[in-house]
PDB file of C-alpha atoms in Angstrom:
ATOM      1  CA  UNK A 407    -255.477-192.402  30.682  1.00 38.00           C
ATOM      2  CA  UNK A 408    -255.565-190.039  33.654  1.00 42.00           C
ATOM      3  CA  UNK A 409    -253.313-189.709  36.688  1.00 49.00           C
ATOM      4  CA  UNK A 410    -250.558-188.295  34.498  1.00 57.00           C
ATOM      5  CA  UNK A 411    -249.374-191.650  33.094  1.00 56.00           C
ATOM      6  CA  UNK A 412    -250.636-191.304  29.511  1.00 61.00           C
ATOM      7  CA  UNK A 413    -247.246-190.035  28.375  1.00 60.00           C
ATOM      8  CA  UNK A 414    -245.835-193.497  29.144  1.00 58.00           C
ATOM      9  CA  UNK A 415    -248.100-195.034  26.485  1.00 60.00           C
ATOM     10  CA  UNK A 416    -246.785-192.481  23.988  1.00 66.00           C
ATOM     11  CA  UNK A 417    -243.185-193.146  25.029  1.00 64.00           C
ATOM     12  CA  UNK A 418    -243.636-196.921  24.775  1.00 61.00           C
ATOM     13  CA  UNK A 419    -245.020-196.532  21.272  1.00 55.00           C
ATOM     14  CA  UNK A 420    -242.289-194.118  20.169  1.00 63.00           C
ATOM     15  CA  UNK A 421    -239.393-196.123  21.655  1.00 63.00           C
ATOM     16  CA  UNK A 422    -240.498-199.569  20.589  1.00 61.00           C
ATOM     17  CA  UNK A 423    -238.748-202.533  22.142  1.00 63.00           C
ATOM     18  CA  UNK A 424    -235.100-203.138  22.835  1.00 71.00           C
ATOM     19  CA  UNK A 425    -234.239-199.613  23.977  1.00 72.00           C
ATOM     20  CA  UNK A 426    -232.287-199.593  27.259  1.00 76.00           C
ATOM     21  CA  UNK A 427    -234.156-197.812  30.061  1.00 78.00           C
ATOM     22  CA  UNK A 428    -232.262-196.440  33.061  1.00 78.00           C
ATOM     23  CA  UNK A 429    -234.464-195.229  35.898  1.00 79.00           C
ATOM     24  CA  UNK A 430    -233.504-193.150  38.894  1.00 75.00           C
ATOM     25  CA  UNK A 431    -235.871-192.058  41.663  1.00 77.00           C
ATOM     26  CA  UNK A 432    -239.287-191.369  40.078  1.00 76.00           C
ATOM     27  CA  UNK A 433    -237.723-192.415  36.767  1.00 78.00           C
ATOM     28  CA  UNK A 434    -237.270-195.922  38.183  1.00 82.00           C
ATOM     29  CA  UNK A 435    -241.049-196.171  38.576  1.00 79.00           C
ATOM     30  CA  UNK A 436    -241.613-194.656  35.134  1.00 78.00           C
ATOM     31  CA  UNK A 437    -239.108-197.016  33.539  1.00 80.00           C
ATOM     32  CA  UNK A 438    -240.659-200.056  35.191  1.00 83.00           C
ATOM     33  CA  UNK A 439    -244.166-199.023  34.136  1.00 79.00           C
ATOM     34  CA  UNK A 440    -242.946-198.240  30.623  1.00 77.00           C
ATOM     35  CA  UNK A 441    -241.671-201.787  30.184  1.00 80.00           C
ATOM     36  CA  UNK A 442    -244.393-203.566  32.206  1.00 79.00           C
ATOM     37  CA  UNK A 443    -246.980-202.607  29.589  1.00 77.00           C
ATOM     38  CA  UNK A 444    -250.189-200.686  29.034  1.00 77.00           C
ATOM     39  CA  UNK A 445    -252.404-202.946  31.163  1.00 80.00           C
ATOM     40  CA  UNK A 446    -250.181-202.461  34.229  1.00 79.00           C
ATOM     41  CA  UNK A 447    -250.058-198.686  33.602  1.00 75.00           C
ATOM     42  CA  UNK A 448    -253.864-198.512  33.452  1.00 77.00           C
ATOM     43  CA  UNK A 449    -254.125-200.476  36.695  1.00 78.00           C
ATOM     44  CA  UNK A 450    -251.652-198.159  38.439  1.00 76.00           C
ATOM     45  CA  UNK A 451    -253.353-195.033  37.077  1.00 72.00           C
ATOM     46  CA  UNK A 452    -256.701-196.250  38.404  1.00 73.00           C
ATOM     47  CA  UNK A 453    -255.213-197.015  41.836  1.00 69.00           C
ATOM     48  CA  UNK A 454    -253.500-193.614  41.944  1.00 67.00           C
ATOM     49  CA  UNK A 455    -256.748-191.815  41.107  1.00 66.00           C
ATOM     50  CA  UNK A 456    -258.587-193.679  43.868  1.00 65.00           C
ATOM     51  CA  UNK A 457    -255.805-193.054  46.405  1.00 61.00           C
ATOM     52  CA  UNK A 458    -255.590-189.342  45.608  1.00 57.00           C
ATOM     53  CA  UNK A 459    -259.352-188.911  45.946  1.00 59.00           C
ATOM     54  CA  UNK A 460    -259.301-190.717  49.293  1.00 55.00           C
ATOM     55  CA  UNK A 461    -256.310-188.695  50.533  1.00 51.00           C
ATOM     56  CA  UNK A 462    -257.914-185.408  49.445  1.00 49.00           C
ATOM     57  CA  UNK A 463    -261.085-186.264  51.333  1.00 52.00           C
ATOM     58  CA  UNK A 464    -259.223-187.180  54.530  1.00 49.00           C
ATOM     59  CA  UNK A 465    -256.307-184.737  54.668  1.00 45.00           C
ATOM     60  CA  UNK A 466    -256.699-181.269  56.116  1.00 44.00           C
ATOM     61  CA  UNK A 467    -255.223-178.350  54.222  1.00 39.00           C
ATOM     62  CA  UNK A 468    -251.712-177.958  55.630  1.00 36.00           C
ATOM     63  CA  UNK A 469    -249.948-174.761  56.532  1.00 38.00           C
ATOM     64  CA  UNK A 470    -246.741-174.691  54.472  1.00 37.00           C
ATOM     65  CA  UNK A 471    -244.918-172.570  57.039  1.00 30.00           C
ATOM     66  CA  UNK A 472    -245.891-174.947  59.830  1.00 31.00           C
ATOM     67  CA  UNK A 473    -244.759-177.935  57.799  1.00 41.00           C
ATOM     68  CA  UNK A 474    -241.409-176.291  57.037  1.00 39.00           C
ATOM     69  CA  UNK A 475    -240.883-175.442  60.714  1.00 33.00           C
ATOM     70  CA  UNK A 476    -241.175-179.116  61.633  1.00 46.00           C
ATOM     71  CA  UNK A 477    -238.365-180.230  59.327  1.00 63.00           C
ATOM     72  CA  UNK A 478    -235.080-181.398  60.753  1.00 74.00           C
ATOM     73  CA  UNK A 479    -232.395-178.797  59.927  1.00 81.00           C
ATOM     74  CA  UNK A 480    -229.661-181.457  60.126  1.00 82.00           C
ATOM     75  CA  UNK A 481    -231.477-183.566  57.532  1.00 79.00           C
ATOM     76  CA  UNK A 482    -232.041-180.539  55.270  1.00 80.00           C
ATOM     77  CA  UNK A 483    -228.330-179.637  55.471  1.00 85.00           C
ATOM     78  CA  UNK A 484    -227.364-183.242  54.687  1.00 85.00           C
ATOM     79  CA  UNK A 485    -229.682-183.276  51.649  1.00 82.00           C
ATOM     80  CA  UNK A 486    -228.105-180.057  50.350  1.00 83.00           C
ATOM     81  CA  UNK A 487    -224.597-181.470  50.831  1.00 85.00           C
ATOM     82  CA  UNK A 488    -225.477-184.799  49.188  1.00 83.00           C
ATOM     83  CA  UNK A 489    -226.663-183.124  46.010  1.00 78.00           C
ATOM     84  CA  UNK A 490    -223.017-182.107  45.529  1.00 80.00           C
ATOM     85  CA  UNK A 491    -222.423-185.706  44.490  1.00 81.00           C
ATOM     86  CA  UNK A 492    -219.648-186.674  46.905  1.00 86.00           C
ATOM     87  CA  UNK A 493    -220.097-190.314  48.020  1.00 88.00           C
ATOM     88  CA  UNK A 494    -219.189-189.496  51.637  1.00 90.00           C
ATOM     89  CA  UNK A 495    -221.931-186.821  51.775  1.00 88.00           C
ATOM     90  CA  UNK A 496    -224.447-189.221  50.223  1.00 87.00           C
ATOM     91  CA  UNK A 497    -223.478-191.896  52.746  1.00 86.00           C
ATOM     92  CA  UNK A 498    -223.830-189.392  55.632  1.00 87.00           C
ATOM     93  CA  UNK A 499    -227.333-188.522  54.416  1.00 86.00           C
ATOM     94  CA  UNK A 500    -228.205-192.199  54.218  1.00 84.00           C
ATOM     95  CA  UNK A 501    -227.040-192.756  57.787  1.00 84.00           C
ATOM     96  CA  UNK A 502    -229.267-189.876  58.971  1.00 83.00           C
ATOM     97  CA  UNK A 503    -232.162-191.381  57.027  1.00 83.00           C
ATOM     98  CA  UNK A 504    -231.472-194.730  58.735  1.00 80.00           C
ATOM     99  CA  UNK A 505    -232.930-193.204  61.910  1.00 77.00           C
ATOM    100  CA  UNK A 506    -236.301-193.484  60.146  1.00 75.00           C
ATOM    101  CA  UNK A 507    -237.707-197.003  60.216  1.00 74.00           C
ATOM    102  CA  UNK A 508    -238.243-198.754  56.908  1.00 77.00           C
ATOM    103  CA  UNK A 509    -241.714-197.726  55.749  1.00 80.00           C
ATOM    104  CA  UNK A 510    -243.614-200.970  55.203  1.00 86.00           C
ATOM    105  CA  UNK A 511    -246.653-199.189  53.706  1.00 87.00           C
ATOM    106  CA  UNK A 512    -244.354-197.512  51.147  1.00 86.00           C
ATOM    107  CA  UNK A 513    -242.891-200.895  50.196  1.00 91.00           C
ATOM    108  CA  UNK A 514    -246.415-202.329  49.878  1.00 90.00           C
ATOM    109  CA  UNK A 515    -247.499-199.448  47.625  1.00 88.00           C
ATOM    110  CA  UNK A 516    -244.517-199.898  45.315  1.00 90.00           C
ATOM    111  CA  UNK A 517    -245.072-203.671  45.327  1.00 91.00           C
ATOM    112  CA  UNK A 518    -248.681-203.168  44.239  1.00 89.00           C
ATOM    113  CA  UNK A 519    -247.589-200.818  41.452  1.00 88.00           C
ATOM    114  CA  UNK A 520    -244.778-202.791  39.839  1.00 91.00           C
ATOM    115  CA  UNK A 521    -244.745-206.262  41.398  1.00 92.00           C
ATOM    116  CA  UNK A 522    -241.770-208.561  41.854  1.00 94.00           C
ATOM    117  CA  UNK A 523    -241.013-209.710  38.331  1.00 94.00           C
ATOM    118  CA  UNK A 524    -238.780-207.620  36.100  1.00 93.00           C
ATOM    119  CA  UNK A 525    -240.318-206.794  32.720  1.00 89.00           C
ATOM    120  CA  UNK A 526    -238.944-208.053  29.453  1.00 86.00           C
ATOM    121  CA  UNK A 527    -236.555-205.530  28.063  1.00 82.00           C
ATOM    122  CA  UNK A 528    -233.472-203.752  29.273  1.00 85.00           C
ATOM    123  CA  UNK A 529    -234.334-201.978  32.544  1.00 89.00           C
ATOM    124  CA  UNK A 530    -231.701-200.745  34.991  1.00 91.00           C
ATOM    125  CA  UNK A 531    -232.708-199.115  38.270  1.00 92.00           C
ATOM    126  CA  UNK A 532    -230.216-196.882  40.091  1.00 91.00           C
ATOM    127  CA  UNK A 533    -229.998-196.428  43.877  1.00 92.00           C
ATOM    128  CA  UNK A 534    -227.331-195.142  46.273  1.00 89.00           C
ATOM    129  CA  UNK A 535    -225.698-197.309  48.933  1.00 90.00           C
ATOM    130  CA  UNK A 536    -225.982-195.952  52.463  1.00 89.00           C
ATOM    131  CA  UNK A 537    -222.720-197.719  53.348  1.00 90.00           C
ATOM    132  CA  UNK A 538    -220.510-195.853  50.887  1.00 91.00           C
ATOM    133  CA  UNK A 539    -222.703-193.455  48.878  1.00 89.00           C
ATOM    134  CA  UNK A 540    -221.836-195.205  45.639  1.00 89.00           C
ATOM    135  CA  UNK A 541    -224.242-195.738  42.776  1.00 89.00           C
ATOM    136  CA  UNK A 542    -225.698-199.248  42.652  1.00 91.00           C
ATOM    137  CA  UNK A 543    -227.320-200.670  39.525  1.00 92.00           C
ATOM    138  CA  UNK A 544    -230.132-203.197  39.793  1.00 94.00           C
ATOM    139  CA  UNK A 545    -231.179-205.109  36.716  1.00 92.00           C
ATOM    140  CA  UNK A 546    -233.039-208.208  37.767  1.00 88.00           C
ATOM    141  CA  UNK A 547    -231.274-210.044  40.599  1.00 92.00           C
ATOM    142  CA  UNK A 548    -233.677-208.650  43.238  1.00 96.00           C
ATOM    143  CA  UNK A 549    -237.471-208.199  43.228  1.00 97.00           C
ATOM    144  CA  UNK A 550    -238.407-205.236  41.013  1.00 95.00           C
ATOM    145  CA  UNK A 551    -240.413-203.469  43.712  1.00 95.00           C
ATOM    146  CA  UNK A 552    -237.414-203.440  46.083  1.00 96.00           C
ATOM    147  CA  UNK A 553    -235.140-201.910  43.441  1.00 95.00           C
ATOM    148  CA  UNK A 554    -237.746-199.251  42.544  1.00 94.00           C
ATOM    149  CA  UNK A 555    -238.506-198.492  46.205  1.00 93.00           C
ATOM    150  CA  UNK A 556    -234.793-198.176  47.009  1.00 93.00           C
ATOM    151  CA  UNK A 557    -234.227-195.886  44.039  1.00 92.00           C
ATOM    152  CA  UNK A 558    -237.052-193.602  45.118  1.00 89.00           C
ATOM    153  CA  UNK A 559    -236.451-193.619  48.894  1.00 87.00           C
ATOM    154  CA  UNK A 560    -236.341-189.839  49.210  1.00 82.00           C
ATOM    155  CA  UNK A 561    -235.066-188.021  52.303  1.00 79.00           C
ATOM    156  CA  UNK A 562    -237.889-186.855  54.549  1.00 73.00           C
ATOM    157  CA  UNK A 563    -240.404-189.188  52.911  1.00 77.00           C
ATOM    158  CA  UNK A 564    -239.136-192.619  53.909  1.00 82.00           C
ATOM    159  CA  UNK A 565    -236.146-194.308  55.425  1.00 84.00           C
ATOM    160  CA  UNK A 566    -233.631-196.315  53.402  1.00 90.00           C
ATOM    161  CA  UNK A 567    -234.817-199.528  51.767  1.00 93.00           C
ATOM    162  CA  UNK A 568    -233.016-202.761  52.582  1.00 94.00           C
ATOM    163  CA  UNK A 569    -232.130-204.980  49.638  1.00 96.00           C
ATOM    164  CA  UNK A 570    -230.113-208.163  50.250  1.00 95.00           C
ATOM    165  CA  UNK A 571    -229.043-206.908  53.677  1.00 94.00           C
ATOM    166  CA  UNK A 572    -227.789-203.504  52.465  1.00 93.00           C
ATOM    167  CA  UNK A 573    -229.555-200.156  52.789  1.00 92.00           C
ATOM    168  CA  UNK A 574    -230.192-197.909  49.781  1.00 92.00           C
ATOM    169  CA  UNK A 575    -231.591-194.423  49.199  1.00 89.00           C
ATOM    170  CA  UNK A 576    -232.813-192.326  46.288  1.00 85.00           C
ATOM    171  CA  UNK A 577    -230.721-192.898  43.163  1.00 71.00           C
ATOM    172  CA  UNK A 578    -231.131-189.261  42.130  1.00 77.00           C
ATOM    173  CA  UNK A 579    -229.158-188.003  45.121  1.00 81.00           C
ATOM    174  CA  UNK A 580    -225.876-186.568  43.885  1.00 71.00           C
ATOM    175  CA  UNK A 581    -226.670-186.875  40.187  1.00 66.00           C
ATOM    176  CA  UNK A 582    -229.833-186.847  38.153  1.00 57.00           C
ATOM    177  CA  UNK A 583    -227.766-188.030  35.171  1.00 56.00           C
ATOM    178  CA  UNK A 584    -226.669-191.507  36.042  1.00 51.00           C
ATOM    179  CA  UNK A 585    -224.858-192.175  32.800  1.00 45.00           C
ATOM    180  CA  UNK A 586    -221.856-189.980  33.626  1.00 44.00           C
ATOM    181  CA  UNK A 587    -218.992-190.366  36.009  1.00 44.00           C
ATOM    182  CA  UNK A 588    -218.944-188.738  39.421  1.00 45.00           C
TER     183      UNK A 588
END
C-alpha cells in the first residue's frame, strides 16, 4: 500500500469487526483509519506520498543542532514534567501550548484524512483537557477530525485544539496506556 499504512489492512483483517479500538495521539489516527476502511486508507496513503514528495522537494536539509537551539526551554521542561502523568503538570503544559495559535492547516489536514463522520464500530479517541489535565474520551459526539486532531496535538508541533469550547492536547501526554488509572 505504501506510506507505511499497509499494516492497518492486516490489522483490520486480523481483528475483524466489533473489537473496541482506543486511540491516543498517532493511535487516534490509526484507529480511525482502521475502522474507516481500506478505501479511505488508500486515499490517505496516496495523499501522504504526494505530500512527502512535495515537502522533500521544497524543504532544505535542516541542521539538527540549529533546530534544537531554537526550542523553548520552558516548553521542553513542561513536556518532561507532563510525561510524569500528574494532571496539574499536563494542564500547565497545555496552558503553555495555548500561546500557539490553533493551526488551521493542521485541522484541515486531519479533516481531509478522516473526515467528520465517525466510522461504524467501537472507536474511542483520547485527549487531555488543557483546563485540568484530565483524560477526555471522545466517541462520536463531536466531528471525528476534531477528536483525532485534539488527541494528536503534540507540544511544539501545534497549539491545543478547541472542541466544544474547550482546549485539548495530545492524549499520549502523561500515559501512553490509556486503559489504566493515573
